[in-house]
GROMACS .gro file of C-alpha atoms in nm:
model
  280
    1MET     CA    1   9.130   9.012   9.899
    2GLY     CA    2   9.233   8.900  10.248
    3SER     CA    3   9.209   8.512  10.150
    4SER     CA    4   9.538   8.564   9.926
    5ASN     CA    5   9.733   8.654  10.227
    6THR     CA    6   9.649   8.357  10.425
    7GLY     CA    7   9.951   8.120  10.513
    8VAL     CA    8  10.192   8.342  10.314
    9LYS     CA    9  10.529   8.197  10.255
   10ASP     CA   10  10.834   8.380  10.103
   11ASP     CA   11  10.952   8.093   9.870
   12SER     CA   12  11.264   8.323   9.766
   13THR     CA   13  11.394   8.337  10.131
   14THR     CA   14  11.628   8.093  10.233
   15ASP     CA   15  11.671   7.922  10.580
   16ALA     CA   16  11.976   8.140  10.632
   17ASP     CA   17  11.774   8.451  10.574
   18THR     CA   18  11.553   8.352  10.891
   19SER     CA   19  11.834   8.293  11.137
   20THR     CA   20  11.855   8.505  11.449
   21GLY     CA   21  12.245   8.549  11.436
   22ASP     CA   22  12.200   8.886  11.265
   23LEU     CA   23  11.946   9.020  11.477
   24PRO     CA   24  11.993   9.380  11.563
   25GLU     CA   25  12.129   9.477  11.890
   26SER     CA   26  11.857   9.704  11.989
   27SER     CA   27  11.500   9.547  12.005
   28SER     CA   28  11.327   9.902  12.033
   29GLY     CA   29  11.029   9.928  11.815
   30ILE     CA   30  11.007   9.547  11.762
   31PHE     CA   31  10.656   9.393  11.810
   32ALA     CA   32  10.606   9.086  12.015
   33GLU     CA   33  10.396   8.792  11.924
   34GLY     CA   34  10.046   8.822  12.076
   35GLU     CA   35  10.077   9.216  12.095
   36LYS     CA   36   9.806   9.433  12.000
   37VAL     CA   37   9.898   9.661  11.718
   38LEU     CA   38   9.731   9.901  11.449
   39ALA     CA   39   9.803   9.754  11.101
   40TYR     CA   40   9.756   9.881  10.759
   41HIS     CA   41   9.560   9.663  10.519
   42GLY     CA   42   9.576   9.867  10.199
   43PRO     CA   43   9.525  10.230  10.258
   44ARG     CA   44   9.325  10.190  10.592
   45ILE     CA   45   9.445  10.098  10.937
   46TYR     CA   46   9.281   9.837  11.179
   47GLU     CA   47   9.343   9.690  11.508
   48ALA     CA   48   9.529   9.368  11.480
   49LYS     CA   49   9.720   9.105  11.683
   50VAL     CA   50  10.070   8.987  11.610
   51GLN     CA   51  10.051   8.617  11.549
   52LYS     CA   52  10.431   8.567  11.441
   53ALA     CA   53  10.746   8.769  11.418
   54GLU     CA   54  11.039   8.696  11.181
   55PHE     CA   55  11.371   8.852  11.113
   56ARG     CA   56  11.444   8.813  10.728
   57LYS     CA   57  11.697   8.969  10.500
   58LYS     CA   58  11.793   9.215  10.802
   59GLU     CA   59  11.448   9.346  10.875
   60TRP     CA   60  11.139   9.248  11.062
   61ARG     CA   61  10.822   9.115  10.902
   62TYR     CA   62  10.519   9.005  11.083
   63PHE     CA   63  10.214   8.791  11.051
   64VAL     CA   64   9.900   8.959  11.181
   65HIS     CA   65   9.540   8.875  11.230
   66TYR     CA   66   9.296   9.159  11.209
   67LEU     CA   67   9.074   9.172  11.506
   68GLY     CA   68   8.704   9.120  11.445
   69TRP     CA   69   8.752   8.979  11.101
   70ASN     CA   70   8.717   8.622  10.977
   71LYS     CA   71   8.998   8.434  11.111
   72ASN     CA   72   9.043   8.214  10.804
   73SER     CA   73   9.073   8.509  10.553
   74THR     CA   74   9.242   8.790  10.738
   75ASP     CA   75   9.603   8.671  10.851
   76ALA     CA   76   9.855   8.866  10.647
   77LYS     CA   77  10.212   8.932  10.617
   78VAL     CA   78  10.311   9.291  10.707
   79GLU     CA   79  10.651   9.471  10.723
   80LYS     CA   80  10.738   9.689  11.016
   81GLU     CA   81  10.669  10.039  10.869
   82ASP     CA   82  10.295   9.917  10.824
   83LEU     CA   83  10.250   9.863  11.214
   84LYS     CA   84  10.193  10.121  11.476
   85SER     CA   85  10.206  10.082  11.847
   86TYR     CA   86   9.821  10.046  11.974
   87ASP     CA   87   9.919  10.174  12.328
   88GLY     CA   88  10.127  10.481  12.191
   89MET     CA   89   9.850  10.568  11.961
   90ALA     CA   90   9.597  10.534  12.225
   91LYS     CA   91   9.802  10.771  12.471
   92GLY     CA   92   9.826  11.027  12.198
   93LYS     CA   93   9.460  11.032  12.134
   94ARG     CA   94   9.413  11.111  12.516
   95ARG     CA   95   9.681  11.375  12.511
   96LYS     CA   96   9.493  11.539  12.214
   97SER     CA   97   9.156  11.550  12.411
   98ASP     CA   98   9.333  11.770  12.717
   99SER     CA   99   9.445  12.012  12.458
  100GLY     CA  100   9.243  12.295  12.287
  101ILE     CA  101   9.483  12.335  12.010
  102GLU     CA  102   9.480  11.951  11.935
  103LYS     CA  103   9.101  11.960  11.941
  104ASP     CA  104   9.120  12.224  11.680
  105ASN     CA  105   9.330  12.019  11.455
  106ALA     CA  106   9.092  11.692  11.512
  107SER     CA  107   8.795  11.915  11.393
  108ALA     CA  108   8.994  12.025  11.092
  109GLU     CA  109   9.063  11.660  10.997
  110LYS     CA  110   8.696  11.576  11.031
  111LEU     CA  111   8.625  11.889  10.837
  112VAL     CA  112   8.814  11.792  10.542
  113LYS     CA  113   8.722  11.415  10.530
  114ILE     CA  114   8.712  11.305  10.186
  115PRO     CA  115   8.474  11.005  10.144
  116ILE     CA  116   8.608  10.764   9.885
  117PRO     CA  117   8.334  10.587   9.684
  118ALA     CA  118   8.312  10.204   9.747
  119THR     CA  119   8.441  10.086   9.411
  120LEU     CA  120   8.749  10.316   9.443
  121LYS     CA  121   8.810  10.166   9.796
  122LYS     CA  122   8.829   9.840   9.633
  123GLN     CA  123   9.064   9.978   9.367
  124LEU     CA  124   9.294  10.101   9.662
  125VAL     CA  125   9.300   9.747   9.832
  126ASP     CA  126   9.367   9.573   9.486
  127ASP     CA  127   9.642   9.831   9.426
  128TRP     CA  128   9.790   9.755   9.771
  129ASP     CA  129   9.756   9.371   9.704
  130PHE     CA  130   9.921   9.376   9.363
  131VAL     CA  131  10.238   9.571   9.498
  132THR     CA  132  10.296   9.435   9.866
  133GLN     CA  133  10.147   9.080   9.832
  134GLN     CA  134  10.200   8.996   9.451
  135ASP     CA  135  10.537   9.179   9.405
  136LYS     CA  136  10.378   9.356   9.090
  137LEU     CA  137  10.422   9.708   8.981
  138VAL     CA  138  10.214   9.973   8.770
  139LYS     CA  139  10.397   9.978   8.432
  140LEU     CA  140  10.539  10.344   8.357
  141PRO     CA  141  10.476  10.568   8.203
  142ARG     CA  142  10.111  10.563   8.243
  143VAL     CA  143   9.860  10.675   7.984
  144PRO     CA  144   9.672  10.875   8.063
  145ASN     CA  145   9.890  11.041   8.332
  146VAL     CA  146   9.784  11.251   8.599
  147ASP     CA  147   9.823  11.551   8.382
  148GLY     CA  148   9.602  11.396   8.138
  149ILE     CA  149   9.342  11.285   8.375
  150LEU     CA  150   9.326  11.660   8.513
  151VAL     CA  151   9.274  11.788   8.179
  152LYS     CA  152   9.002  11.542   8.093
  153TYR     CA  153   8.827  11.658   8.415
  154VAL     CA  154   8.848  12.024   8.305
  155GLU     CA  155   8.693  11.921   7.976
  156TYR     CA  156   8.412  11.735   8.169
  157ARG     CA  157   8.346  12.037   8.377
  158ILE     CA  158   8.330  12.275   8.087
  159LYS     CA  159   8.108  12.036   7.891
  160LYS     CA  160   7.868  12.014   8.189
  161ASP     CA  161   7.876  12.382   8.327
  162GLY     CA  162   7.957  12.563   7.998
  163SER     CA  163   8.259  12.723   8.154
  164MET     CA  164   8.534  12.677   8.392
  165THR     CA  165   8.557  12.860   8.722
  166ASN     CA  166   8.873  12.997   8.858
  167ASN     CA  167   8.845  12.817   9.204
  168VAL     CA  168   8.813  12.474   9.017
  169ALA     CA  169   9.128  12.555   8.821
  170GLU     CA  170   9.306  12.676   9.125
  171ILE     CA  171   9.203  12.349   9.316
  172LEU     CA  172   9.323  12.126   9.031
  173ASN     CA  173   9.648  12.299   9.013
  174GLY     CA  174   9.687  12.260   9.377
  175LEU     CA  175   9.614  11.876   9.332
  176ARG     CA  176   9.861  11.850   9.087
  177SER     CA  177  10.126  12.045   9.285
  178TYR     CA  178  10.040  11.827   9.617
  179PHE     CA  179  10.086  11.497   9.401
  180ASP     CA  180  10.425  11.603   9.250
  181ARG     CA  181  10.553  11.686   9.605
  182ALA     CA  182  10.394  11.394   9.794
  183LEU     CA  183  10.454  11.110   9.563
  184PRO     CA  184  10.829  11.051   9.644
  185MET     CA  185  10.769  11.119  10.015
  186MET     CA  186  10.434  10.915  10.088
  187LEU     CA  187  10.270  10.783   9.801
  188LEU     CA  188  10.510  10.500   9.713
  189TYR     CA  189  10.529  10.159   9.865
  190LYS     CA  190  10.882  10.035   9.949
  191LYS     CA  191  10.886   9.787   9.648
  192GLU     CA  192  10.816  10.078   9.429
  193ARG     CA  193  11.099  10.321   9.509
  194GLN     CA  194  11.368  10.144   9.266
  195GLN     CA  195  11.124  10.199   8.978
  196PHE     CA  196  11.070  10.574   9.079
  197GLN     CA  197  11.462  10.626   9.065
  198GLU     CA  198  11.466  10.444   8.738
  199ALA     CA  199  11.175  10.643   8.580
  200THR     CA  200  11.267  10.983   8.706
  201GLN     CA  201  11.669  10.979   8.678
  202PRO     CA  202  11.678  10.991   8.296
  203LEU     CA  203  11.439  11.279   8.301
  204ALA     CA  204  11.583  11.477   8.579
  205GLN     CA  205  11.756  11.722   8.334
  206ARG     CA  206  11.413  11.802   8.175
  207SER     CA  207  11.242  11.886   8.493
  208THR     CA  208  10.993  11.627   8.441
  209SER     CA  209  10.729  11.599   8.727
  210PRO     CA  210  10.582  11.295   8.865
  211SER     CA  211  10.236  11.399   8.725
  212THR     CA  212  10.372  11.333   8.406
  213ILE     CA  213  10.484  10.965   8.462
  214TYR     CA  214  10.219  10.821   8.717
  215GLY     CA  215   9.854  10.781   8.665
  216ALA     CA  216   9.527  10.718   8.828
  217GLU     CA  217   9.648  10.454   9.066
  218HIS     CA  218   9.898  10.677   9.256
  219LEU     CA  219   9.658  10.998   9.213
  220LEU     CA  220   9.395  10.804   9.407
  221ARG     CA  221   9.637  10.711   9.695
  222LEU     CA  222   9.696  11.099   9.727
  223PHE     CA  223   9.319  11.138   9.836
  224VAL     CA  224   9.375  10.892  10.127
  225LYS     CA  225   9.647  11.147  10.246
  226LEU     CA  226   9.491  11.463  10.163
  227PRO     CA  227   9.302  11.518  10.496
  228GLU     CA  228   9.619  11.473  10.674
  229LEU     CA  229   9.793  11.710  10.466
  230LEU     CA  230   9.532  11.979  10.442
  231ALA     CA  231   9.473  11.974  10.818
  232CYS     CA  232   9.805  12.154  10.849
  233VAL     CA  233   9.702  12.432  10.617
  234ASN     CA  234   9.557  12.746  10.763
  235ILE     CA  235   9.237  12.787  10.534
  236GLU     CA  236   8.895  12.924  10.633
  237GLU     CA  237   8.602  12.682  10.710
  238GLU     CA  238   8.400  12.812  10.403
  239THR     CA  239   8.701  12.740  10.164
  240TRP     CA  240   8.745  12.401  10.315
  241ILE     CA  241   8.388  12.299  10.246
  242ALA     CA  242   8.425  12.412   9.889
  243MET     CA  243   8.723  12.216   9.843
  244GLN     CA  244   8.578  11.922   9.990
  245GLN     CA  245   8.296  11.906   9.742
  246LYS     CA  246   8.512  11.957   9.443
  247PHE     CA  247   8.724  11.673   9.569
  248ILE     CA  248   8.421  11.461   9.606
  249ASP     CA  249   8.306  11.550   9.256
  250PHE     CA  250   8.653  11.461   9.114
  251LEU     CA  251   8.650  11.128   9.286
  252LYS     CA  252   8.297  11.057   9.113
  253PHE     CA  253   8.458  11.150   8.795
  254LEU     CA  254   8.747  10.899   8.861
  255GLN     CA  255   8.490  10.644   8.940
  256LYS     CA  256   8.288  10.696   8.645
  257ASN     CA  257   8.591  10.649   8.429
  258GLN     CA  258   8.738  10.384   8.632
  259SER     CA  259   8.772  10.105   8.365
  260THR     CA  260   8.952  10.359   8.134
  261PHE     CA  261   9.186  10.505   8.392
  262PHE     CA  262   9.294  10.257   8.606
  263LEU     CA  263   9.481   9.942   8.511
  264SER     CA  264   9.320   9.598   8.585
  265ALA     CA  265   9.658   9.408   8.616
  266TYR     CA  266  10.012   9.507   8.695
  267GLU     CA  267  10.331   9.381   8.557
  268GLY     CA  268  10.554   9.140   8.750
  269THR     CA  269  10.877   9.273   8.889
  270LYS     CA  270  11.222   9.113   8.790
  271SER     CA  271  11.246   8.940   9.120
  272SER     CA  272  10.886   8.798   9.107
  273GLU     CA  273  10.960   8.671   8.742
  274GLY     CA  274  11.285   8.505   8.860
  275SER     CA  275  11.124   8.329   9.147
  276GLY     CA  276  10.836   8.222   8.944
  277ARG     CA  277  11.086   8.063   8.688
  278GLY     CA  278  11.248   7.890   8.983
  279LYS     CA  279  10.939   7.731   9.106
  280GLY     CA  280  10.874   7.564   8.755
   0.00000   0.00000   0.00000
């Protein structure tokens, strides 16, 4: 995946877009070349070093190298919102270790850790690459959608166990609720927000939820965020463990049906199609 990011050049950007004449007055939050940062690669975050900083189309973009990775295959273009200050995060961790309350939160995060199978991790990275690097989007509405996948899981559990327990049904309802609330807030990449508005506005009067429009690609992103979300909920340890086991089982179900639930290719956006015609 990383090799596609090497030497990235935005052909759709003109020289005028890179001029420094329109730089913002304040340089706060801007990362300097050579600075050590924490950078996202797909859903995961890694230590990295800023190789180059550019101001294009009134926003900062960075080329980073992920530390400890093969130099020739890990340089990537990253937008500012996908970078975090390394020093700031380190100080935050030290402060947490001095507070009993923060220690409890840290142990809660550890308690609800949700291991994602290797093939689904690759799915997440492919998903990130399609949207952020190739400028492609998941075609909406998805079939099966999130609601449909949850129904299929219920059928799978009934066939396997002979019945459906109340706690499993409750957890699945909770998953749907978390997904519907989290999707517009934290499950979309920047390039997907316009598509979200276009997909939901015509259906607003019908009280249509994201779980009826989006599918496995965005549902899987939720499991990356769940430990962070659930760490804020006051639930007994025994309940946490039971939920964790159900989440692991559900991820195995997604993995087993990966070729059915997930798209193997995304569709190009209007901008990417336009730039492709321009190159011809």
